[in-house]
Short mmCIF file of C-alpha atoms and ligand atoms in Angstrom, two decimals:
data_model
loop_
_atom_site.label_atom_id
_atom_site.label_comp_id
_atom_site.label_asym_id
_atom_site.label_seq_id
_atom_site.Cartn_x
_atom_site.Cartn_y
_atom_site.Cartn_z
CA MET O 24 70.38 74.52 -49.69
CA THR O 25 69.67 77.52 -47.41
CA ASP O 26 72.52 79.41 -45.67
CA ASN O 27 71.75 78.10 -42.21
CA GLN O 28 71.01 74.54 -43.39
CA GLN O 29 73.30 72.03 -41.67
CA SER O 30 75.09 69.69 -44.03
CA LEU O 31 77.56 66.88 -44.35
CA THR O 32 80.37 66.97 -46.89
CA VAL O 33 81.26 63.59 -48.30
CA ARG O 34 84.27 62.94 -50.49
CA ASP O 35 84.05 59.88 -52.74
CA ASN O 36 87.63 58.59 -52.84
CA ARG O 37 86.85 56.53 -55.93
CA THR O 38 86.23 59.62 -58.05
CA GLY O 39 87.55 62.51 -55.96
CA GLU O 40 84.09 64.13 -56.14
CA GLU O 41 82.70 65.97 -53.13
CA TYR O 42 79.01 66.05 -52.23
CA GLU O 43 77.19 68.25 -49.76
CA LEU O 44 74.32 66.43 -48.16
CA PRO O 45 71.70 68.43 -46.20
CA ILE O 46 71.14 67.33 -42.59
CA THR O 47 67.48 67.66 -41.58
CA ASP O 48 66.41 66.79 -38.03
CA GLY O 49 69.77 65.09 -37.48
CA ALA O 50 69.42 62.84 -40.51
CA ILE O 51 70.72 62.77 -44.06
CA SER O 52 68.47 61.42 -46.77
CA ALA O 53 69.38 57.94 -48.01
CA LYS O 54 68.18 59.12 -51.42
CA ASP O 55 70.94 61.80 -51.43
CA LEU O 56 73.52 59.11 -50.75
CA GLY O 57 72.12 57.21 -53.71
CA LYS O 58 73.27 60.05 -55.95
CA ILE O 59 76.92 59.24 -55.13
CA GLY O 60 78.13 56.89 -57.82
CA THR O 61 81.07 56.27 -60.09
CA GLY O 62 79.30 56.86 -63.37
CA GLU O 63 76.10 56.50 -65.37
CA GLU O 64 75.73 52.77 -64.67
CA SER O 65 76.75 53.01 -61.00
CA PRO O 66 73.94 52.14 -58.56
CA GLY O 67 75.00 54.84 -56.07
CA VAL O 68 75.97 54.34 -52.44
CA ALA O 69 73.46 52.46 -50.29
CA VAL O 70 73.26 52.17 -46.51
CA TYR O 71 73.88 48.70 -45.06
CA ASP O 72 71.93 48.58 -41.79
CA PRO O 73 70.59 45.13 -40.81
CA GLY O 74 68.01 45.56 -38.07
CA PHE O 75 67.70 49.30 -38.84
CA THR O 76 70.00 50.19 -35.94
CA ASN O 77 70.66 53.70 -37.27
CA THR O 78 68.01 54.24 -39.92
CA ALA O 79 64.94 56.44 -39.44
CA SER O 80 62.10 54.91 -41.45
CA CYS O 81 59.52 57.63 -40.80
CA ARG O 82 58.79 60.98 -39.19
CA SER O 83 56.51 60.45 -36.20
CA ALA O 84 54.85 62.62 -33.56
CA VAL O 85 53.47 59.73 -31.49
CA THR O 86 56.12 58.65 -28.99
CA PHE O 87 59.41 60.19 -27.88
CA ILE O 88 62.20 58.14 -26.33
CA ASP O 89 65.58 59.29 -25.06
CA GLY O 90 67.35 56.00 -24.46
CA GLU O 91 70.36 57.53 -22.73
CA LYS O 92 68.29 59.50 -20.23
CA GLY O 93 65.55 56.86 -19.79
CA ILE O 94 62.76 59.19 -21.01
CA LEU O 95 59.51 57.92 -22.54
CA GLU O 96 56.72 60.31 -23.57
CA TYR O 97 53.44 59.70 -25.39
CA ARG O 98 52.53 62.78 -27.47
CA GLY O 99 54.82 64.79 -25.17
CA TYR O 100 53.39 63.55 -21.85
CA PRO O 101 55.82 61.69 -19.52
CA ILE O 102 54.96 58.02 -19.04
CA GLU O 103 55.27 58.37 -15.27
CA GLN O 104 52.44 60.96 -15.14
CA LEU O 105 50.20 58.97 -17.46
CA ALA O 106 50.75 55.75 -15.48
CA GLU O 107 50.01 57.57 -12.23
CA SER O 108 46.93 59.60 -13.18
CA SER O 109 45.40 58.51 -16.50
CA THR O 110 43.42 55.52 -17.74
CA PHE O 111 44.30 53.17 -20.58
CA LEU O 112 41.41 54.33 -22.77
CA GLU O 113 42.34 58.00 -22.29
CA VAL O 114 45.96 57.16 -23.21
CA ALA O 115 44.79 55.17 -26.25
CA TYR O 116 42.81 58.19 -27.44
CA LEU O 117 45.81 60.46 -26.83
CA LEU O 118 48.11 58.19 -28.83
CA ILE O 119 45.73 57.72 -31.75
CA TYR O 120 44.25 61.21 -32.04
CA GLY O 121 47.20 63.25 -30.79
CA GLU O 122 45.44 65.23 -28.02
CA LEU O 123 43.96 64.43 -24.63
CA PRO O 124 40.20 64.07 -25.13
CA THR O 125 37.72 66.74 -23.96
CA GLU O 126 35.07 65.48 -21.55
CA GLU O 127 32.66 65.03 -24.44
CA GLN O 128 35.17 63.26 -26.67
CA HIS O 129 36.15 60.99 -23.77
CA GLU O 130 32.56 60.05 -23.03
CA LYS O 131 31.89 59.23 -26.69
CA TRP O 132 35.16 57.28 -27.02
CA VAL O 133 34.55 55.15 -23.91
CA HIS O 134 30.96 54.53 -24.99
CA GLU O 135 32.01 53.48 -28.50
CA VAL O 136 34.75 51.15 -27.28
CA THR O 137 32.48 49.65 -24.62
CA PHE O 138 29.73 48.90 -27.15
CA HIS O 139 31.99 47.26 -29.73
CA THR O 140 33.41 44.58 -27.43
CA PHE O 141 31.25 41.76 -28.84
CA VAL O 142 32.50 39.81 -31.86
CA HIS O 143 30.56 38.02 -34.59
CA GLU O 144 29.52 34.52 -33.51
CA ASN O 145 31.32 33.03 -36.53
CA LEU O 146 34.57 34.37 -35.15
CA ARG O 147 33.81 32.59 -31.92
CA SER O 148 33.32 29.35 -33.92
CA LEU O 149 36.59 30.00 -35.73
CA MET O 150 38.41 30.30 -32.41
CA GLN O 151 36.75 27.17 -31.09
CA GLY O 152 38.22 25.30 -34.06
CA PHE O 153 41.75 25.64 -32.74
CA ARG O 154 43.48 22.67 -31.14
CA TYR O 155 42.97 22.36 -27.36
CA ASP O 156 46.56 23.44 -26.67
CA ALA O 157 46.83 26.24 -29.26
CA HIS O 158 49.15 29.06 -28.21
CA PRO O 159 46.95 32.07 -27.37
CA MET O 160 49.18 34.38 -29.44
CA GLY O 161 48.60 32.20 -32.50
CA MET O 162 44.86 32.37 -31.82
CA LEU O 163 44.95 36.14 -31.34
CA MET O 164 47.00 36.74 -34.49
CA SER O 165 44.65 34.62 -36.60
CA SER O 166 41.42 36.00 -35.15
CA VAL O 167 42.52 39.63 -35.59
CA GLY O 168 43.51 38.83 -39.17
CA ALA O 169 40.12 37.15 -39.63
CA LEU O 170 38.32 40.33 -38.52
CA SER O 171 39.23 41.81 -41.90
CA THR O 172 36.85 39.34 -43.52
CA PHE O 173 33.98 40.56 -41.30
CA TYR O 174 34.58 44.23 -42.13
CA PRO O 175 35.55 44.39 -45.82
CA GLU O 176 34.92 48.17 -45.81
CA ALA O 177 38.08 48.44 -43.69
CA ARG O 178 40.03 48.33 -46.95
CA ASN O 179 38.98 51.93 -47.49
CA ILE O 180 41.84 53.27 -45.42
CA THR O 181 41.61 56.90 -46.51
CA ASP O 182 38.04 57.52 -45.30
CA ASP O 183 38.36 59.01 -41.82
CA ASP O 184 34.99 57.74 -40.53
CA ILE O 185 35.60 54.20 -41.71
CA ARG O 186 39.09 54.32 -40.27
CA HIS O 187 37.74 55.49 -36.91
CA GLU O 188 35.23 52.66 -36.86
CA GLN O 189 37.94 50.04 -37.36
CA ILE O 190 40.09 51.67 -34.67
CA VAL O 191 37.19 51.51 -32.20
CA ARG O 192 36.45 47.91 -33.15
CA MET O 193 40.00 46.77 -32.72
CA ILE O 194 40.60 48.49 -29.36
CA ALA O 195 37.24 47.13 -28.18
CA LYS O 196 37.56 43.55 -29.43
CA MET O 197 41.18 42.81 -28.49
CA PRO O 198 40.36 42.02 -24.83
CA THR O 199 37.51 39.75 -25.96
CA LEU O 200 39.74 37.82 -28.37
CA GLY O 201 42.63 37.76 -25.89
CA ALA O 202 40.43 36.48 -23.06
CA TRP O 203 38.86 33.82 -25.27
CA SER O 204 42.26 32.57 -26.41
CA PHE O 205 43.04 32.10 -22.70
CA ARG O 206 39.77 30.33 -21.85
CA HIS O 207 40.20 28.06 -24.86
CA ALA O 208 43.41 26.45 -23.57
CA GLN O 209 41.68 25.85 -20.23
CA GLY O 210 38.67 24.18 -21.78
CA LYS O 211 36.45 26.79 -20.11
CA PRO O 212 33.42 28.44 -21.75
CA TYR O 213 34.11 31.74 -23.44
CA VAL O 214 32.68 34.62 -21.38
CA TYR O 215 30.81 37.40 -23.19
CA PRO O 216 31.73 41.04 -22.52
CA ASP O 217 29.96 42.89 -19.72
CA ASN O 218 29.35 46.45 -20.88
CA ASN O 219 28.70 47.65 -17.32
CA LEU O 220 32.37 47.19 -16.49
CA SER O 221 35.40 49.34 -17.30
CA TYR O 222 37.83 48.23 -20.01
CA THR O 223 40.23 46.39 -17.69
CA GLU O 224 37.49 45.12 -15.34
CA ASN O 225 35.65 43.67 -18.31
CA PHE O 226 38.85 41.99 -19.51
CA LEU O 227 39.41 40.41 -16.08
CA SER O 228 35.77 39.30 -16.07
CA MET O 229 36.10 37.60 -19.48
CA LEU O 230 39.26 35.90 -18.23
CA PHE O 231 38.19 34.65 -14.84
CA LYS O 232 34.39 34.70 -14.47
CA MET O 233 32.72 31.37 -13.81
CA SER O 234 29.16 31.04 -12.46
CA GLU O 235 28.88 34.33 -10.52
CA GLN O 236 26.40 37.00 -11.73
CA GLU O 237 29.06 39.64 -12.00
CA TYR O 238 32.81 39.31 -11.70
CA ASN O 239 34.21 41.89 -9.28
CA ALA O 240 37.98 42.14 -9.53
CA ASP O 241 40.03 43.59 -6.67
CA PRO O 242 40.45 47.32 -7.48
CA ARG O 243 44.19 47.10 -6.75
CA LEU O 244 44.55 44.48 -9.47
CA VAL O 245 42.42 46.52 -11.86
CA LYS O 246 44.66 49.53 -11.24
CA ALA O 247 47.84 47.43 -11.71
CA LEU O 248 46.54 46.07 -15.02
CA GLU O 249 45.58 49.59 -16.11
CA VAL O 250 49.17 50.74 -15.37
CA LEU O 251 50.64 47.77 -17.25
CA PHE O 252 48.40 48.56 -20.22
CA ILE O 253 49.49 52.21 -20.23
CA LEU O 254 53.18 51.24 -20.06
CA HIS O 255 52.80 48.88 -23.01
CA ALA O 256 50.65 51.12 -25.20
CA ASP O 257 53.40 52.34 -27.53
CA HIS O 258 57.15 52.34 -27.94
CA GLU O 259 57.87 54.09 -31.24
CA GLN O 260 59.58 52.15 -34.03
CA ASN O 261 60.10 48.72 -32.42
CA CYS O 262 59.97 45.40 -34.29
CA SER O 263 56.18 44.95 -34.20
CA THR O 264 55.38 48.59 -34.96
CA ASN O 265 57.77 48.42 -37.86
CA ALA O 266 55.91 45.29 -39.01
CA VAL O 267 52.56 47.13 -38.80
CA ARG O 268 53.96 50.08 -40.73
CA SER O 269 55.74 47.90 -43.27
CA VAL O 270 52.67 45.76 -43.97
CA GLY O 271 50.38 48.81 -43.73
CA SER O 272 52.49 50.59 -46.34
CA SER O 273 51.00 48.22 -48.94
CA GLN O 274 47.66 49.92 -48.10
CA VAL O 275 46.17 46.72 -46.74
CA ASP O 276 43.33 46.99 -44.17
CA PRO O 277 44.31 47.71 -40.53
CA TYR O 278 43.25 44.25 -39.23
CA SER O 279 45.80 42.58 -41.51
CA ALA O 280 48.47 45.13 -40.58
CA VAL O 281 47.88 44.71 -36.84
CA SER O 282 47.86 40.95 -37.25
CA ALA O 283 51.41 41.28 -38.67
CA GLY O 284 52.32 43.31 -35.60
CA ILE O 285 51.03 40.53 -33.35
CA ALA O 286 53.16 38.03 -35.27
CA ALA O 287 56.26 40.18 -34.71
CA LEU O 288 55.45 40.62 -31.04
CA PHE O 289 55.21 36.83 -30.61
CA GLY O 290 58.99 36.40 -31.00
CA PRO O 291 61.14 35.82 -27.87
CA LEU O 292 63.40 38.79 -28.57
CA HIS O 293 60.41 41.13 -28.50
CA GLY O 294 57.10 40.62 -26.69
CA GLY O 295 57.86 36.98 -25.97
CA ALA O 296 60.66 38.03 -23.62
CA ASN O 297 58.55 38.10 -20.44
CA GLU O 298 57.49 34.51 -21.07
CA ALA O 299 61.17 33.68 -21.58
CA VAL O 300 62.06 35.48 -18.31
CA LEU O 301 59.66 33.32 -16.32
CA LYS O 302 60.94 30.14 -17.93
CA MET O 303 64.51 31.28 -17.18
CA LEU O 304 63.72 32.03 -13.51
CA ARG O 305 62.06 28.64 -13.11
CA ARG O 306 65.02 26.93 -14.73
CA ILE O 307 67.43 28.69 -12.37
CA GLY O 308 65.17 27.48 -9.54
CA SER O 309 67.10 28.83 -6.52
CA LYS O 310 69.44 31.66 -5.56
CA ASP O 311 72.49 29.40 -5.19
CA LYS O 312 72.27 28.49 -8.90
CA ILE O 313 72.54 32.14 -9.99
CA PRO O 314 76.37 32.41 -10.17
CA ALA O 315 76.55 29.38 -12.50
CA PHE O 316 73.79 30.86 -14.66
CA ILE O 317 75.52 34.25 -14.87
CA ALA O 318 78.74 32.47 -15.87
CA SER O 319 76.96 30.72 -18.72
CA VAL O 320 75.49 34.05 -19.88
CA LYS O 321 78.98 35.58 -19.91
CA ASN O 322 80.25 32.57 -21.84
CA GLY O 323 77.66 33.30 -24.50
CA ASP O 324 75.73 30.05 -23.87
CA GLU O 325 72.67 31.85 -22.49
CA ARG O 326 70.98 35.26 -22.61
CA LEU O 327 69.80 36.98 -19.48
CA MET O 328 66.23 37.44 -20.64
CA GLY O 329 64.55 40.70 -19.60
CA PHE O 330 67.88 42.50 -19.73
CA GLY O 331 69.15 44.82 -22.43
CA HIS O 332 67.33 47.06 -24.85
CA ARG O 333 68.05 48.39 -28.32
CA VAL O 334 67.23 51.94 -27.18
CA TYR O 335 67.46 52.24 -23.38
CA LYS O 336 71.09 52.21 -22.38
CA ASN O 337 70.83 53.37 -18.75
CA PHE O 338 67.45 52.31 -17.51
CA ASP O 339 64.03 51.47 -18.87
CA PRO O 340 61.56 53.88 -17.20
CA ARG O 341 58.80 51.30 -17.60
CA ALA O 342 60.79 48.78 -15.54
CA THR O 343 60.96 51.26 -12.63
CA ILE O 344 57.16 51.77 -12.67
CA ILE O 345 56.50 48.03 -12.98
CA LYS O 346 58.73 47.23 -10.03
CA LYS O 347 56.47 49.51 -7.96
CA ALA O 348 53.31 47.87 -9.37
CA CYS O 349 54.73 44.48 -8.27
CA ASP O 350 54.36 45.54 -4.63
CA ASP O 351 50.68 46.48 -5.09
CA VAL O 352 49.87 43.21 -6.82
CA PHE O 353 51.76 41.05 -4.34
CA GLU O 354 49.81 42.76 -1.53
CA VAL O 355 46.71 41.09 -2.98
CA THR O 356 48.12 37.83 -4.33
CA GLY O 357 51.02 37.13 -1.96
CA VAL O 358 54.66 37.35 -3.06
CA ASN O 359 55.73 35.37 -6.11
CA PRO O 360 58.56 33.10 -4.90
CA LEU O 361 60.44 33.75 -8.15
CA LEU O 362 60.73 37.42 -7.14
CA GLU O 363 63.58 36.54 -4.78
CA ILE O 364 65.55 34.97 -7.63
CA ALA O 365 64.78 37.93 -9.93
CA LEU O 366 65.92 40.50 -7.37
CA GLU O 367 69.15 38.63 -6.68
CA LEU O 368 69.80 38.14 -10.38
CA GLU O 369 69.29 41.87 -10.97
CA LYS O 370 71.60 42.77 -8.06
CA ILE O 371 74.41 40.50 -9.29
CA ALA O 372 74.04 41.55 -12.94
CA LEU O 373 74.03 45.27 -12.14
CA GLU O 374 77.37 44.88 -10.34
CA ASP O 375 78.99 42.71 -13.00
CA ASP O 376 81.29 44.31 -15.55
CA TYR O 377 79.93 42.17 -18.41
CA PHE O 378 76.50 43.79 -18.05
CA ILE O 379 77.77 47.25 -17.04
CA SER O 380 80.12 47.56 -20.00
CA ARG O 381 77.37 46.51 -22.44
CA LYS O 382 74.82 48.83 -20.78
CA LEU O 383 72.47 45.96 -20.02
CA TYR O 384 69.71 46.82 -17.53
CA PRO O 385 66.35 45.27 -16.67
CA ASN O 386 63.77 46.09 -19.31
CA VAL O 387 59.97 46.22 -19.04
CA ASP O 388 59.74 42.45 -19.34
CA PHE O 389 61.96 41.55 -16.41
CA TYR O 390 59.23 42.17 -13.81
CA SER O 391 56.00 42.14 -15.84
CA GLY O 392 56.06 38.33 -16.05
CA LEU O 393 56.19 38.06 -12.25
CA ILE O 394 53.04 40.19 -11.95
CA TYR O 395 51.28 38.22 -14.65
CA GLU O 396 52.14 34.96 -12.93
CA ALA O 397 50.88 36.30 -9.60
CA LEU O 398 47.61 37.11 -11.40
CA LYS O 399 47.48 33.41 -12.35
CA PHE O 400 48.26 33.81 -16.05
CA PRO O 401 50.22 30.99 -17.68
CA PRO O 402 53.40 32.25 -19.46
CA GLU O 403 51.80 31.73 -22.90
CA MET O 404 49.34 34.53 -22.04
CA PHE O 405 51.97 37.13 -21.22
CA THR O 406 52.47 38.32 -24.77
CA VAL O 407 48.71 38.55 -25.27
CA LEU O 408 48.65 40.94 -22.30
CA PHE O 409 51.22 43.00 -24.17
CA ALA O 410 49.44 42.86 -27.55
CA ILE O 411 46.11 44.17 -26.21
CA PRO O 412 47.39 47.59 -25.11
CA ARG O 413 50.01 47.80 -27.87
CA THR O 414 47.13 47.77 -30.35
CA ALA O 415 46.58 51.44 -29.41
CA GLY O 416 50.16 52.27 -30.43
CA TRP O 417 50.02 50.17 -33.60
CA LEU O 418 46.84 51.96 -34.67
CA ALA O 419 48.27 55.40 -33.86
CA GLN O 420 51.33 54.60 -35.95
CA TRP O 421 49.26 53.06 -38.73
CA ARG O 422 46.99 56.12 -38.88
CA GLU O 423 50.01 58.40 -39.00
CA LEU O 424 51.53 56.30 -41.79
CA VAL O 425 48.37 56.43 -43.90
CA ASP O 426 48.29 60.23 -43.67
CA ASP O 427 52.03 60.70 -44.27
CA LYS O 428 52.64 61.98 -47.79
CA ASP O 429 56.35 60.98 -47.58
CA GLN O 430 55.53 57.30 -47.10
CA LYS O 431 55.91 54.74 -49.85
CA ILE O 432 55.53 50.99 -49.89
CA ALA O 433 58.30 49.55 -47.65
CA ARG O 434 60.87 47.99 -49.87
CA PRO O 435 64.43 47.85 -48.53
CA LYS O 436 67.49 47.27 -50.68
CA GLN O 437 69.77 44.28 -50.40
CA ILE O 438 73.41 43.63 -50.99
CA TYR O 439 73.39 40.58 -53.19
CA THR O 440 76.00 37.98 -52.15
CA GLY O 441 74.93 34.96 -54.20
CA ASP O 442 76.10 33.38 -57.46
CA ARG O 443 75.36 34.84 -60.88
CA HIS O 444 75.28 33.70 -64.49
CA LEU O 445 75.04 29.97 -63.70
CA THR O 446 73.75 27.64 -66.40
CA PHE O 447 70.81 25.48 -65.36
CA VAL O 448 71.26 21.73 -65.85
CA PRO O 449 67.92 19.81 -65.78
CA SER O 450 67.49 17.23 -62.98
CA SER O 451 67.41 14.38 -65.55
CA GLU O 452 71.05 15.22 -66.36
CA ARG O 453 72.19 16.27 -62.86
CA TRP O 454 70.96 13.09 -61.21
CA ALA O 455 71.92 10.73 -64.00
N1 ACO E 16 72.07 38.80 -21.97
C1 ACO E 16 73.40 38.68 -22.24
N2 ACO E 16 74.07 39.41 -23.14
C2 ACO E 16 73.35 40.31 -23.83
C3 ACO E 16 71.98 40.50 -23.62
C4 ACO E 16 71.34 39.71 -22.65
N3 ACO E 16 70.04 39.85 -22.39
N4 ACO E 16 71.53 41.48 -24.45
C5 ACO E 16 72.59 41.87 -25.16
N5 ACO E 16 73.71 41.17 -24.78
C6 ACO E 16 75.06 41.36 -25.26
C7 ACO E 16 75.24 40.78 -26.64
O1 ACO E 16 75.70 39.43 -26.57
C8 ACO E 16 76.29 41.70 -27.21
O2 ACO E 16 77.52 41.35 -26.66
P1 ACO E 16 78.87 41.43 -27.56
O3 ACO E 16 79.03 42.88 -27.86
O4 ACO E 16 79.92 40.85 -26.69
O5 ACO E 16 78.58 40.61 -28.79
C9 ACO E 16 75.92 43.05 -26.65
O6 ACO E 16 75.27 42.77 -25.39
C10 ACO E 16 75.00 43.87 -27.54
O7 ACO E 16 73.83 43.07 -27.80
P2 ACO E 16 72.97 43.10 -29.10
O8 ACO E 16 72.26 41.80 -29.25
O9 ACO E 16 73.82 43.57 -30.25
O10 ACO E 16 71.96 44.27 -28.77
P3 ACO E 16 70.63 44.58 -29.52
O11 ACO E 16 70.37 46.02 -29.31
O12 ACO E 16 70.69 44.07 -30.93
O13 ACO E 16 69.55 43.68 -28.76
C11 ACO E 16 67.87 42.94 -27.32
C12 ACO E 16 68.61 44.16 -27.90
C13 ACO E 16 67.31 42.07 -28.45
C14 ACO E 16 66.70 43.44 -26.48
C15 ACO E 16 68.88 42.14 -26.47
O14 ACO E 16 69.40 42.92 -25.41
C16 ACO E 16 68.25 40.85 -25.91
O15 ACO E 16 68.27 39.83 -26.59
N6 ACO E 16 67.72 40.88 -24.65
C17 ACO E 16 67.05 39.74 -24.09
C18 ACO E 16 65.65 39.64 -24.65
C19 ACO E 16 64.73 40.68 -24.08
O16 ACO E 16 64.68 40.92 -22.87
N7 ACO E 16 63.94 41.31 -24.96
C20 ACO E 16 62.93 42.30 -24.56
C21 ACO E 16 63.26 43.64 -25.08
S1 ACO E 16 62.09 44.81 -24.50
C22 ACO E 16 60.75 44.58 -25.53
O17 ACO E 16 60.83 44.09 -26.62
C23 ACO E 16 59.48 44.99 -24.99
#
């Protein structure tokens, strides 16, 4: 240990031994703790941390969050500036490759992504095989996983060129697969990509185009979607990113790893929350029902969906930007009647000691669902709209993981609480 190295001194009261553990970047190594034992046979001290609430699983230079101050930065750039002045594809490049692209790199990147938007016709048939009412997230998860069978070379995860090709394919094809999962439930024909359109315009075209030659979305809606995509592009070590990293640590191909991320995002405590918010607002139905609803939340019978965050404990900077985007969208679509209930709910909750004392504030999902509904998306599509841009973050994190010499296959410990040394009695005797 060097002289100016920070350290932690731990005294093991079982043995009286003292240990000096180096502190690096604010963390001690769990491996060092493992050296603290009571003897040769002792397993050493482990860390019990369900949900990884205070465990760093990697070193990462992708996204910075200060939950107390409400700061979110991608590769050092504040989210507010990126949402205001950048595009989703530029942000995706920044996240994945670590630097803002030069003009030349940007042109090549946009060209590559634009020309990989089509998917193999067999994948289209696979999607058409789903039941008429299949959840679009289930369809997206399966079709992204299925992409690995179309590109078996993707298993070569250490070759930079091959890796780049899969990254381009995934960023390019996600809107196609997402839009088709939406059209499927509506019984409408799948719309092929239009490479003359921008990333978000093309997505809107594949979602909503019918018989017109070209689908021209309102530029205010295109801009709002672009902002939503930027806000959702990454969020450091959340549940789905952890899933991508954990599955990716087995050195599987990136399609399989991202498919695991989509599965994690599907859950109502993660990306499914905006769908849950909408359902909650509909269930509340009118402003006069809010006090009774808040009472049931405080009783522990309900959760106020779209409130609270594992990291943000004062405000979620994405929620502030989204609230602004709501106004732009409602200017085009007319105000969503559920907005009134949401605003009142937020006002009451922010003044109530239950929420204040637990540091529960609106998160990104509280308002995003209202925008999505105004854009005529059914709630089942909301998480798909999250998964498409988050693919950029998943791939940035996956790429970082693959290059990280410290990483090993993810394999947490457990504290075993079950029986031991039982004697098996065959069923013929047990049931006699
Ligand atoms: N409504 C009511 N009470 C809540 C809520 C909520 N939304 N969130 C947390 N609490 C309470 C808990 O009951 C707990 O109270 P207690 O101390 O009396 O037991 C306390 O606040 C701490 O909550 P935890 O669940 O321990 O906090 P955690 O950090 O594990 O959970 C989470 C974070 C999952 C986001 C949680 O706040 C939640 O369930 N929110 C609603 C779902 C949601 O909006 N998810 C989207 C998150 S953003 C995203 O994924 C993009």
